[in-house]
Structures are given as structure tokens and as C-alpha cells.
Amino acid sequence: MSNPTIETIKKRRSVRSYSDKQLNESDLNEILQAAVHAPSGMNYQTWHFTAILNSEKLAELNRLIKQAFAKSDEPRLQERGNNPDYCCYYNAPALVIVSNDPAQWWAPMDCACAIENMFLAATSLEISSCWINQLGTTCDDEEVRSFITSLGVPEHHKVYGCVALGYASPETRLKEKVLHQNTITIVR
Ligand SMILES: Cc1cc2nc3c(=O)[nH]c(=O)nc-3n(C[C@H](O)[C@H](O)[C@H](O)COP(=O)(O)O)c2cc1C
């Protein structure tokens, strides 16, 4: 028998096309509270969540990430960096940068727990979401770093992921999710 939590877990999907509608203050706070209530190794809670709801700042962040990509040796990243239509956060109205102290051994796992909590809280509030990884590889680019510092990301933190949040645009069609077989073993 299912319950609302399990239904929410199964309902959550990554959405990559958003309308302009912004989250209301109460929903945003619930989602950020879900993040800070996540488990963390040794209960260190060394993470930081920087929520950006300003479309100009988001566009500037995307521009700087693309500028960093354009400098890369990898053709795939160069292509993204030079593509005028590329938006790493899919034009979502809100983005939460999830960062942590890289010297703290549990940092990536703690961030992943907090990110999933945000996804599930968002899903339960009928808000769509997606993991956005592009700042993970570019957060130490000089110009990206200077900009995210100005937004409030602690200077010594690495970015482990970002959470795009918003309302799916009406034309969004999700591919059916096919679960891999034989990924579970139960030993009795
Ligand atoms: C660690 C991690 C990194 C991811 N990075 C991205 C990303 O940068 N951009 C993106 O569109 N989706 C990203 N995703 C979403 C996955 O592509 C998605 O979860 C997967 O295709 C399964 O689809 P579902 O989330 O709809 O179940 C990421 C997911 C995880 C767990």
C-alpha cells in the first residue's frame, strides 16, 4: 500500500522547460526548509543554499558559465558555450545553488540528500524541478567565482549541484521513465 510520501517519490521527474511564473514566498521557504532538514554526515550541516529568483542575475550566471565552457578544451562544452540559445537552468524562474566545504568528507553526499529533499518538497507542492550540474564544473572559473561570491555563496565552498525550480511550461512532455531491471537484491 502506498502513502503520500511514496507517491511523491514516484511522481518526481526532471523538468527542462519552465513558464515565467515565479514561486511564492511560502513555497520557496518550504522547499528551503526541506533542504536544511536533510541528514548530514556527523550532523555537520556545513552546506549553504543560495536561492536566486532574480532573472537578470540568473541570466548573468548563465552567461558566465557559458563563457567558462567556451574556454574549455572539450568540444561539447565549447559548443554549449558558443550556443546563443543554451541556458543551463532551462530558463527556470528560480535556482538554488547548493554548496559545501570541500574539505568536509561528507560534503557531496550531504548536498545530494538536501537536493533530493528539495525535489520531493517541490513535487509535493506541484512545483517542477531539475538538478543542474553546470556550476559544479565551473564554480572555480575566476569570473564565475567572483559572481557567485557576490550572490552569497561562501568563498571556500565548492558547488555540488543546483536545483532549478518553477512551473512546467504547458508544452512539457516527459518521456516515460524506464527503470533498469536487477538493481535490487534482498537477502533474507
Ligand atoms: C547527480 C545528477 C546530476 C544531474 N545533472 C543534470 C544536469 O546538469 N542537467 C539536467 O538536465 N539534468 C541533470 N540530472 C537529471 C537526470 O538527467 C535525471 O534525473 C535522469 O535522467 C532521470 O530522470 P528523472 O529525474 O525524470 O527521473 C542530474 C541528475 C543527477 C542525479
JSON list of C-alpha atoms and ligand atoms in Angstrom, two decimals:
[
{"chain": "A", "resi": 1, "resn": "MET", "atom": "CA", "xyz": [0.00, 0.00, 0.00]},
{"chain": "A", "resi": 2, "resn": "SER", "atom": "CA", "xyz": [1.30, 3.44, -0.95]},
{"chain": "A", "resi": 3, "resn": "ASN", "atom": "CA", "xyz": [1.19, 6.68, 1.04]},
{"chain": "A", "resi": 4, "resn": "PRO", "atom": "CA", "xyz": [1.58, 10.35, 0.00]},
{"chain": "A", "resi": 5, "resn": "THR", "atom": "CA", "xyz": [5.36, 10.36, 0.59]},
{"chain": "A", "resi": 6, "resn": "ILE", "atom": "CA", "xyz": [5.94, 7.28, -1.55]},
{"chain": "A", "resi": 7, "resn": "GLU", "atom": "CA", "xyz": [3.61, 8.65, -4.22]},
{"chain": "A", "resi": 8, "resn": "THR", "atom": "CA", "xyz": [5.60, 11.91, -4.27]},
{"chain": "A", "resi": 9, "resn": "ILE", "atom": "CA", "xyz": [8.89, 9.99, -4.62]},
{"chain": "A", "resi": 10, "resn": "LYS", "atom": "CA", "xyz": [7.50, 8.09, -7.61]},
{"chain": "A", "resi": 11, "resn": "LYS", "atom": "CA", "xyz": [5.92, 11.18, -9.16]},
{"chain": "A", "resi": 12, "resn": "ARG", "atom": "CA", "xyz": [9.08, 13.35, -9.16]},
{"chain": "A", "resi": 13, "resn": "ARG", "atom": "CA", "xyz": [10.62, 13.90, -12.60]},
{"chain": "A", "resi": 14, "resn": "SER", "atom": "CA", "xyz": [13.23, 16.23, -14.05]},
{"chain": "A", "resi": 15, "resn": "VAL", "atom": "CA", "xyz": [11.57, 19.07, -15.93]},
{"chain": "A", "resi": 16, "resn": "ARG", "atom": "CA", "xyz": [13.52, 21.02, -18.57]},
{"chain": "A", "resi": 17, "resn": "SER", "atom": "CA", "xyz": [11.06, 23.64, -19.77]},
{"chain": "A", "resi": 18, "resn": "TYR", "atom": "CA", "xyz": [9.50, 26.28, -17.50]},
{"chain": "A", "resi": 19, "resn": "SER", "atom": "CA", "xyz": [6.91, 29.06, -17.63]},
{"chain": "A", "resi": 20, "resn": "ASP", "atom": "CA", "xyz": [7.76, 32.51, -16.24]},
{"chain": "A", "resi": 21, "resn": "LYS", "atom": "CA", "xyz": [5.55, 32.04, -13.16]},
{"chain": "A", "resi": 22, "resn": "GLN", "atom": "CA", "xyz": [7.59, 32.61, -10.00]},
{"chain": "A", "resi": 23, "resn": "LEU", "atom": "CA", "xyz": [7.32, 30.53, -6.82]},
{"chain": "A", "resi": 24, "resn": "ASN", "atom": "CA", "xyz": [5.50, 32.20, -3.95]},
{"chain": "A", "resi": 25, "resn": "GLU", "atom": "CA", "xyz": [7.42, 33.03, -0.79]},
{"chain": "A", "resi": 26, "resn": "SER", "atom": "CA", "xyz": [5.78, 30.33, 1.32]},
{"chain": "A", "resi": 27, "resn": "ASP", "atom": "CA", "xyz": [6.51, 27.50, -1.17]},
{"chain": "A", "resi": 28, "resn": "LEU", "atom": "CA", "xyz": [10.10, 28.68, -1.61]},
{"chain": "A", "resi": 29, "resn": "ASN", "atom": "CA", "xyz": [10.58, 28.66, 2.16]},
{"chain": "A", "resi": 30, "resn": "GLU", "atom": "CA", "xyz": [9.09, 25.17, 2.50]},
{"chain": "A", "resi": 31, "resn": "ILE", "atom": "CA", "xyz": [11.49, 23.87, -0.17]},
{"chain": "A", "resi": 32, "resn": "LEU", "atom": "CA", "xyz": [14.49, 25.52, 1.50]},
{"chain": "A", "resi": 33, "resn": "GLN", "atom": "CA", "xyz": [13.38, 24.17, 4.87]},
{"chain": "A", "resi": 34, "resn": "ALA", "atom": "CA", "xyz": [13.25, 20.69, 3.31]},
{"chain": "A", "resi": 35, "resn": "ALA", "atom": "CA", "xyz": [16.89, 21.22, 2.31]},
{"chain": "A", "resi": 36, "resn": "VAL", "atom": "CA", "xyz": [18.12, 22.20, 5.76]},
{"chain": "A", "resi": 37, "resn": "HIS", "atom": "CA", "xyz": [16.20, 19.30, 7.35]},
{"chain": "A", "resi": 38, "resn": "ALA", "atom": "CA", "xyz": [18.15, 16.75, 5.28]},
{"chain": "A", "resi": 39, "resn": "PRO", "atom": "CA", "xyz": [20.53, 14.37, 7.05]},
{"chain": "A", "resi": 40, "resn": "SER", "atom": "CA", "xyz": [24.24, 15.24, 7.01]},
{"chain": "A", "resi": 41, "resn": "GLY", "atom": "CA", "xyz": [27.31, 13.23, 7.98]},
{"chain": "A", "resi": 42, "resn": "MET", "atom": "CA", "xyz": [28.09, 13.81, 11.67]},
{"chain": "A", "resi": 43, "resn": "ASN", "atom": "CA", "xyz": [25.25, 16.36, 11.54]},
{"chain": "A", "resi": 44, "resn": "TYR", "atom": "CA", "xyz": [27.85, 18.91, 10.38]},
{"chain": "A", "resi": 45, "resn": "GLN", "atom": "CA", "xyz": [25.37, 20.94, 8.24]},
{"chain": "A", "resi": 46, "resn": "THR", "atom": "CA", "xyz": [28.26, 22.78, 6.62]},
{"chain": "A", "resi": 47, "resn": "TRP", "atom": "CA", "xyz": [26.22, 23.35, 3.47]},
{"chain": "A", "resi": 48, "resn": "HIS", "atom": "CA", "xyz": [24.84, 26.62, 2.11]},
{"chain": "A", "resi": 49, "resn": "PHE", "atom": "CA", "xyz": [21.78, 27.20, -0.08]},
{"chain": "A", "resi": 50, "resn": "THR", "atom": "CA", "xyz": [21.80, 30.31, -2.24]},
{"chain": "A", "resi": 51, "resn": "ALA", "atom": "CA", "xyz": [18.36, 30.85, -3.82]},
{"chain": "A", "resi": 52, "resn": "ILE", "atom": "CA", "xyz": [18.28, 33.18, -6.82]},
{"chain": "A", "resi": 53, "resn": "LEU", "atom": "CA", "xyz": [14.91, 34.49, -8.01]},
{"chain": "A", "resi": 54, "resn": "ASN", "atom": "CA", "xyz": [16.22, 37.45, -10.00]},
{"chain": "A", "resi": 55, "resn": "SER", "atom": "CA", "xyz": [16.02, 36.78, -13.75]},
{"chain": "A", "resi": 56, "resn": "GLU", "atom": "CA", "xyz": [18.81, 39.24, -14.60]},
{"chain": "A", "resi": 57, "resn": "LYS", "atom": "CA", "xyz": [21.19, 37.63, -12.12]},
{"chain": "A", "resi": 58, "resn": "LEU", "atom": "CA", "xyz": [20.27, 34.18, -13.44]},
{"chain": "A", "resi": 59, "resn": "ALA", "atom": "CA", "xyz": [20.95, 35.30, -17.00]},
{"chain": "A", "resi": 60, "resn": "GLU", "atom": "CA", "xyz": [24.31, 36.73, -15.94]},
{"chain": "A", "resi": 61, "resn": "LEU", "atom": "CA", "xyz": [25.18, 33.47, -14.17]},
{"chain": "A", "resi": 62, "resn": "ASN", "atom": "CA", "xyz": [24.33, 31.55, -17.36]},
{"chain": "A", "resi": 63, "resn": "ARG", "atom": "CA", "xyz": [26.44, 33.95, -19.44]},
{"chain": "A", "resi": 64, "resn": "LEU", "atom": "CA", "xyz": [29.46, 33.43, -17.17]},
{"chain": "A", "resi": 65, "resn": "ILE", "atom": "CA", "xyz": [29.04, 29.64, -17.13]},
{"chain": "A", "resi": 66, "resn": "LYS", "atom": "CA", "xyz": [28.92, 29.68, -20.95]},
{"chain": "A", "resi": 67, "resn": "GLN", "atom": "CA", "xyz": [31.98, 31.90, -21.05]},
{"chain": "A", "resi": 68, "resn": "ALA", "atom": "CA", "xyz": [33.80, 29.31, -18.90]},
{"chain": "A", "resi": 69, "resn": "PHE", "atom": "CA", "xyz": [32.57, 26.49, -21.17]},
{"chain": "A", "resi": 70, "resn": "ALA", "atom": "CA", "xyz": [33.81, 28.35, -24.25]},
{"chain": "A", "resi": 71, "resn": "LYS", "atom": "CA", "xyz": [37.34, 28.31, -22.77]},
{"chain": "A", "resi": 72, "resn": "SER", "atom": "CA", "xyz": [37.21, 24.51, -22.32]},
{"chain": "A", "resi": 73, "resn": "ASP", "atom": "CA", "xyz": [39.20, 22.03, -24.46]},
{"chain": "A", "resi": 74, "resn": "GLU", "atom": "CA", "xyz": [36.12, 19.80, -24.69]},
{"chain": "A", "resi": 75, "resn": "PRO", "atom": "CA", "xyz": [34.22, 20.34, -27.99]},
{"chain": "A", "resi": 76, "resn": "ARG", "atom": "CA", "xyz": [30.84, 19.53, -26.35]},
{"chain": "A", "resi": 77, "resn": "LEU", "atom": "CA", "xyz": [31.35, 22.26, -23.75]},
{"chain": "A", "resi": 78, "resn": "GLN", "atom": "CA", "xyz": [32.69, 24.71, -26.33]},
{"chain": "A", "resi": 79, "resn": "GLU", "atom": "CA", "xyz": [29.55, 24.13, -28.39]},
{"chain": "A", "resi": 80, "resn": "ARG", "atom": "CA", "xyz": [27.35, 24.90, -25.40]},
{"chain": "A", "resi": 81, "resn": "GLY", "atom": "CA", "xyz": [29.43, 27.93, -24.53]},
{"chain": "A", "resi": 82, "resn": "ASN", "atom": "CA", "xyz": [29.01, 29.37, -28.02]},
{"chain": "A", "resi": 83, "resn": "ASN", "atom": "CA", "xyz": [25.34, 28.46, -28.47]},
{"chain": "A", "resi": 84, "resn": "PRO", "atom": "CA", "xyz": [23.25, 31.64, -28.02]},
{"chain": "A", "resi": 85, "resn": "ASP", "atom": "CA", "xyz": [20.18, 29.55, -27.09]},
{"chain": "A", "resi": 86, "resn": "TYR", "atom": "CA", "xyz": [21.87, 27.44, -24.42]},
{"chain": "A", "resi": 87, "resn": "CYS", "atom": "CA", "xyz": [20.53, 28.04, -20.92]},
{"chain": "A", "resi": 88, "resn": "CYS", "atom": "CA", "xyz": [21.87, 25.61, -18.35]},
{"chain": "A", "resi": 89, "resn": "TYR", "atom": "CA", "xyz": [18.94, 26.23, -15.98]},
{"chain": "A", "resi": 90, "resn": "TYR", "atom": "CA", "xyz": [16.27, 25.89, -18.70]},
{"chain": "A", "resi": 91, "resn": "ASN", "atom": "CA", "xyz": [15.02, 29.44, -18.02]},
{"chain": "A", "resi": 92, "resn": "ALA", "atom": "CA", "xyz": [13.52, 28.35, -14.70]},
{"chain": "A", "resi": 93, "resn": "PRO", "atom": "CA", "xyz": [12.43, 31.35, -12.59]},
{"chain": "A", "resi": 94, "resn": "ALA", "atom": "CA", "xyz": [14.34, 30.13, -9.52]},
{"chain": "A", "resi": 95, "resn": "LEU", "atom": "CA", "xyz": [17.63, 28.36, -8.95]},
{"chain": "A", "resi": 96, "resn": "VAL", "atom": "CA", "xyz": [19.11, 27.17, -5.67]},
{"chain": "A", "resi": 97, "resn": "ILE", "atom": "CA", "xyz": [22.89, 26.83, -5.61]},
{"chain": "A", "resi": 98, "resn": "VAL", "atom": "CA", "xyz": [23.89, 24.04, -3.22]},
{"chain": "A", "resi": 99, "resn": "SER", "atom": "CA", "xyz": [27.45, 24.44, -1.96]},
{"chain": "A", "resi": 100, "resn": "ASN", "atom": "CA", "xyz": [29.58, 22.96, 0.76]},
{"chain": "A", "resi": 101, "resn": "ASP", "atom": "CA", "xyz": [33.06, 22.91, 2.25]},
{"chain": "A", "resi": 102, "resn": "PRO", "atom": "CA", "xyz": [35.14, 20.56, 0.02]},
{"chain": "A", "resi": 103, "resn": "ALA", "atom": "CA", "xyz": [37.40, 19.76, 2.98]},
{"chain": "A", "resi": 104, "resn": "GLN", "atom": "CA", "xyz": [34.44, 18.14, 4.72]},
{"chain": "A", "resi": 105, "resn": "TRP", "atom": "CA", "xyz": [34.39, 14.47, 3.65]},
{"chain": "A", "resi": 106, "resn": "TRP", "atom": "CA", "xyz": [30.58, 14.12, 3.60]},
{"chain": "A", "resi": 107, "resn": "ALA", "atom": "CA", "xyz": [30.06, 17.33, 1.59]},
{"chain": "A", "resi": 108, "resn": "PRO", "atom": "CA", "xyz": [28.87, 15.77, -1.72]},
{"chain": "A", "resi": 109, "resn": "MET", "atom": "CA", "xyz": [26.62, 13.21, -0.03]},
{"chain": "A", "resi": 110, "resn": "ASP", "atom": "CA", "xyz": [25.12, 15.84, 2.27]},
{"chain": "A", "resi": 111, "resn": "CYS", "atom": "CA", "xyz": [24.36, 18.08, -0.70]},
{"chain": "A", "resi": 112, "resn": "ALA", "atom": "CA", "xyz": [22.75, 15.21, -2.63]},
{"chain": "A", "resi": 113, "resn": "CYS", "atom": "CA", "xyz": [20.46, 14.46, 0.33]},
{"chain": "A", "resi": 114, "resn": "ALA", "atom": "CA", "xyz": [19.45, 18.12, 0.56]},
{"chain": "A", "resi": 115, "resn": "ILE", "atom": "CA", "xyz": [18.87, 18.33, -3.19]},
{"chain": "A", "resi": 116, "resn": "GLU", "atom": "CA", "xyz": [16.58, 15.29, -3.24]},
{"chain": "A", "resi": 117, "resn": "ASN", "atom": "CA", "xyz": [14.67, 16.73, -0.26]},
{"chain": "A", "resi": 118, "resn": "MET", "atom": "CA", "xyz": [14.12, 19.91, -2.29]},
{"chain": "A", "resi": 119, "resn": "PHE", "atom": "CA", "xyz": [12.96, 17.90, -5.31]},
{"chain": "A", "resi": 120, "resn": "LEU", "atom": "CA", "xyz": [10.46, 15.98, -3.21]},
{"chain": "A", "resi": 121, "resn": "ALA", "atom": "CA", "xyz": [9.18, 19.04, -1.36]},
{"chain": "A", "resi": 122, "resn": "ALA", "atom": "CA", "xyz": [8.76, 20.82, -4.71]},
{"chain": "A", "resi": 123, "resn": "THR", "atom": "CA", "xyz": [6.93, 17.85, -6.23]},
{"chain": "A", "resi": 124, "resn": "SER", "atom": "CA", "xyz": [4.56, 17.71, -3.27]},
{"chain": "A", "resi": 125, "resn": "LEU", "atom": "CA", "xyz": [3.76, 21.41, -3.88]},
{"chain": "A", "resi": 126, "resn": "GLU", "atom": "CA", "xyz": [3.15, 20.79, -7.64]},
{"chain": "A", "resi": 127, "resn": "ILE", "atom": "CA", "xyz": [6.38, 22.66, -8.43]},
{"chain": "A", "resi": 128, "resn": "SER", "atom": "CA", "xyz": [8.72, 21.23, -11.06]},
{"chain": "A", "resi": 129, "resn": "SER", "atom": "CA", "xyz": [12.44, 20.87, -10.63]},
{"chain": "A", "resi": 130, "resn": "CYS", "atom": "CA", "xyz": [15.69, 19.62, -12.16]},
{"chain": "A", "resi": 131, "resn": "TRP", "atom": "CA", "xyz": [19.26, 19.00, -10.99]},
{"chain": "A", "resi": 132, "resn": "ILE", "atom": "CA", "xyz": [21.57, 21.47, -12.74]},
{"chain": "A", "resi": 133, "resn": "ASN", "atom": "CA", "xyz": [25.21, 20.43, -12.70]},
{"chain": "A", "resi": 134, "resn": "GLN", "atom": "CA", "xyz": [26.97, 23.05, -14.82]},
{"chain": "A", "resi": 135, "resn": "LEU", "atom": "CA", "xyz": [28.10, 25.19, -11.90]},
{"chain": "A", "resi": 136, "resn": "GLY", "atom": "CA", "xyz": [29.82, 22.18, -10.34]},
{"chain": "A", "resi": 137, "resn": "THR", "atom": "CA", "xyz": [32.48, 22.18, -13.03]},
{"chain": "A", "resi": 138, "resn": "THR", "atom": "CA", "xyz": [32.72, 25.96, -13.49]},
{"chain": "A", "resi": 139, "resn": "CYS", "atom": "CA", "xyz": [32.49, 27.35, -9.94]},
{"chain": "A", "resi": 140, "resn": "ASP", "atom": "CA", "xyz": [36.25, 27.81, -9.79]},
{"chain": "A", "resi": 141, "resn": "ASP", "atom": "CA", "xyz": [36.45, 29.80, -13.01]},
{"chain": "A", "resi": 142, "resn": "GLU", "atom": "CA", "xyz": [37.61, 33.24, -11.82]},
{"chain": "A", "resi": 143, "resn": "GLU", "atom": "CA", "xyz": [34.67, 35.25, -13.15]},
{"chain": "A", "resi": 144, "resn": "VAL", "atom": "CA", "xyz": [32.06, 32.66, -12.18]},
{"chain": "A", "resi": 145, "resn": "ARG", "atom": "CA", "xyz": [33.53, 32.53, -8.67]},
{"chain": "A", "resi": 146, "resn": "SER", "atom": "CA", "xyz": [33.53, 36.27, -8.25]},
{"chain": "A", "resi": 147, "resn": "PHE", "atom": "CA", "xyz": [29.86, 36.44, -9.34]},
{"chain": "A", "resi": 148, "resn": "ILE", "atom": "CA", "xyz": [28.63, 33.59, -7.11]},
{"chain": "A", "resi": 149, "resn": "THR", "atom": "CA", "xyz": [30.53, 35.14, -4.18]},
{"chain": "A", "resi": 150, "resn": "SER", "atom": "CA", "xyz": [28.60, 38.36, -4.82]},
{"chain": "A", "resi": 151, "resn": "LEU", "atom": "CA", "xyz": [25.39, 36.29, -4.68]},
{"chain": "A", "resi": 152, "resn": "GLY", "atom": "CA", "xyz": [26.26, 34.84, -1.27]},
{"chain": "A", "resi": 153, "resn": "VAL", "atom": "CA", "xyz": [27.99, 31.50, -1.96]},
{"chain": "A", "resi": 154, "resn": "PRO", "atom": "CA", "xyz": [30.70, 31.17, 0.74]},
{"chain": "A", "resi": 155, "resn": "GLU", "atom": "CA", "xyz": [34.13, 31.77, -0.81]},
{"chain": "A", "resi": 156, "resn": "HIS", "atom": "CA", "xyz": [35.66, 28.47, 0.33]},
{"chain": "A", "resi": 157, "resn": "HIS", "atom": "CA", "xyz": [32.68, 26.39, -0.86]},
{"chain": "A", "resi": 158, "resn": "LYS", "atom": "CA", "xyz": [32.50, 24.16, -3.92]},
{"chain": "A", "resi": 159, "resn": "VAL", "atom": "CA", "xyz": [29.17, 23.94, -5.75]},
{"chain": "A", "resi": 160, "resn": "TYR", "atom": "CA", "xyz": [27.87, 20.34, -5.71]},
{"chain": "A", "resi": 161, "resn": "GLY", "atom": "CA", "xyz": [24.68, 20.98, -7.66]},
{"chain": "A", "resi": 162, "resn": "CYS", "atom": "CA", "xyz": [21.89, 23.43, -8.32]},
{"chain": "A", "resi": 163, "resn": "VAL", "atom": "CA", "xyz": [18.13, 22.99, -8.20]},
{"chain": "A", "resi": 164, "resn": "ALA", "atom": "CA", "xyz": [16.02, 24.62, -10.91]},
{"chain": "A", "resi": 165, "resn": "LEU", "atom": "CA", "xyz": [12.52, 25.34, -9.64]},
{"chain": "A", "resi": 166, "resn": "GLY", "atom": "CA", "xyz": [9.37, 26.55, -11.34]},
{"chain": "A", "resi": 167, "resn": "TYR", "atom": "CA", "xyz": [6.21, 25.54, -13.15]},
{"chain": "A", "resi": 168, "resn": "ALA", "atom": "CA", "xyz": [6.49, 23.27, -16.17]},
{"chain": "A", "resi": 169, "resn": "SER", "atom": "CA", "xyz": [5.62, 25.06, -19.39]},
{"chain": "A", "resi": 170, "resn": "PRO", "atom": "CA", "xyz": [2.36, 23.74, -20.89]},
{"chain": "A", "resi": 171, "resn": "GLU", "atom": "CA", "xyz": [4.14, 22.02, -23.81]},
{"chain": "A", "resi": 172, "resn": "THR", "atom": "CA", "xyz": [6.33, 19.92, -21.45]},
{"chain": "A", "resi": 173, "resn": "ARG", "atom": "CA", "xyz": [6.11, 16.22, -22.33]},
{"chain": "A", "resi": 174, "resn": "LEU", "atom": "CA", "xyz": [8.01, 13.82, -20.09]},
{"chain": "A", "resi": 175, "resn": "LYS", "atom": "CA", "xyz": [9.44, 10.64, -21.59]},
{"chain": "A", "resi": 176, "resn": "GLU", "atom": "CA", "xyz": [8.17, 7.54, -19.89]},
{"chain": "A", "resi": 177, "resn": "LYS", "atom": "CA", "xyz": [10.69, 6.51, -17.24]},
{"chain": "A", "resi": 178, "resn": "VAL", "atom": "CA", "xyz": [12.06, 3.02, -17.82]},
{"chain": "A", "resi": 179, "resn": "LEU", "atom": "CA", "xyz": [13.51, 1.50, -14.67]},
{"chain": "A", "resi": 180, "resn": "HIS", "atom": "CA", "xyz": [16.56, -0.73, -15.08]},
{"chain": "A", "resi": 181, "resn": "GLN", "atom": "CA", "xyz": [16.00, -4.31, -14.04]},
{"chain": "A", "resi": 182, "resn": "ASN", "atom": "CA", "xyz": [18.04, -6.27, -11.48]},
{"chain": "A", "resi": 183, "resn": "THR", "atom": "CA", "xyz": [19.18, -3.25, -9.47]},
{"chain": "A", "resi": 184, "resn": "ILE", "atom": "CA", "xyz": [17.83, -4.59, -6.18]},
{"chain": "A", "resi": 185, "resn": "THR", "atom": "CA", "xyz": [18.97, -7.59, -4.13]},
{"chain": "A", "resi": 186, "resn": "ILE", "atom": "CA", "xyz": [17.19, -8.67, -1.00]},
{"chain": "A", "resi": 187, "resn": "VAL", "atom": "CA", "xyz": [18.98, -11.09, 1.28]},
{"chain": "A", "resi": 188, "resn": "ARG", "atom": "CA", "xyz": [16.82, -12.83, 3.89]},
{"chain": "B", "resi": 1, "resn": "LIG", "atom": "C1", "xyz": [23.94, 13.90, -9.98]},
{"chain": "B", "resi": 1, "resn": "LIG", "atom": "C2", "xyz": [22.94, 14.33, -11.03]},
{"chain": "B", "resi": 1, "resn": "LIG", "atom": "C3", "xyz": [23.29, 15.30, -11.95]},
{"chain": "B", "resi": 1, "resn": "LIG", "atom": "C4", "xyz": [22.37, 15.73, -12.92]},
{"chain": "B", "resi": 1, "resn": "LIG", "atom": "N1", "xyz": [22.68, 16.77, -13.75]},
{"chain": "B", "resi": 1, "resn": "LIG", "atom": "C5", "xyz": [21.76, 17.21, -14.61]},
{"chain": "B", "resi": 1, "resn": "LIG", "atom": "C6", "xyz": [22.01, 18.37, -15.41]},
{"chain": "B", "resi": 1, "resn": "LIG", "atom": "O1", "xyz": [23.05, 19.02, -15.30]},
{"chain": "B", "resi": 1, "resn": "LIG", "atom": "N2", "xyz": [21.06, 18.77, -16.29]},
{"chain": "B", "resi": 1, "resn": "LIG", "atom": "C7", "xyz": [19.88, 18.07, -16.45]},
{"chain": "B", "resi": 1, "resn": "LIG", "atom": "O2", "xyz": [19.08, 18.46, -17.28]},
{"chain": "B", "resi": 1, "resn": "LIG", "atom": "N3", "xyz": [19.60, 17.00, -15.68]},
{"chain": "B", "resi": 1, "resn": "LIG", "atom": "C8", "xyz": [20.51, 16.56, -14.78]},
{"chain": "B", "resi": 1, "resn": "LIG", "atom": "N4", "xyz": [20.20, 15.49, -13.96]},
{"chain": "B", "resi": 1, "resn": "LIG", "atom": "C9", "xyz": [18.88, 14.83, -14.08]},
{"chain": "B", "resi": 1, "resn": "LIG", "atom": "C10", "xyz": [18.97, 13.43, -14.69]},
{"chain": "B", "resi": 1, "resn": "LIG", "atom": "O3", "xyz": [19.25, 13.52, -16.06]},
{"chain": "B", "resi": 1, "resn": "LIG", "atom": "C11", "xyz": [17.62, 12.73, -14.43]},
{"chain": "B", "resi": 1, "resn": "LIG", "atom": "O4", "xyz": [17.43, 12.58, -13.04]},
{"chain": "B", "resi": 1, "resn": "LIG", "atom": "C12", "xyz": [17.55, 11.35, -15.08]},
{"chain": "B", "resi": 1, "resn": "LIG", "atom": "O5", "xyz": [17.56, 11.46, -16.47]},
{"chain": "B", "resi": 1, "resn": "LIG", "atom": "C13", "xyz": [16.28, 10.57, -14.65]},
{"chain": "B", "resi": 1, "resn": "LIG", "atom": "O6", "xyz": [15.10, 11.31, -14.99]},
{"chain": "B", "resi": 1, "resn": "LIG", "atom": "P1", "xyz": [14.06, 11.78, -13.87]},
{"chain": "B", "resi": 1, "resn": "LIG", "atom": "O7", "xyz": [14.78, 12.73, -12.95]},
{"chain": "B", "resi": 1, "resn": "LIG", "atom": "O8", "xyz": [12.96, 12.47, -14.65]},
{"chain": "B", "resi": 1, "resn": "LIG", "atom": "O9", "xyz": [13.57, 10.60, -13.13]},
{"chain": "B", "resi": 1, "resn": "LIG", "atom": "C14", "xyz": [21.09, 15.09, -12.99]},
{"chain": "B", "resi": 1, "resn": "LIG", "atom": "C15", "xyz": [20.76, 14.12, -12.04]},
{"chain": "B", "resi": 1, "resn": "LIG", "atom": "C16", "xyz": [21.65, 13.77, -11.06]},
{"chain": "B", "resi": 1, "resn": "LIG", "atom": "C17", "xyz": [21.23, 12.77, -10.00]}
]
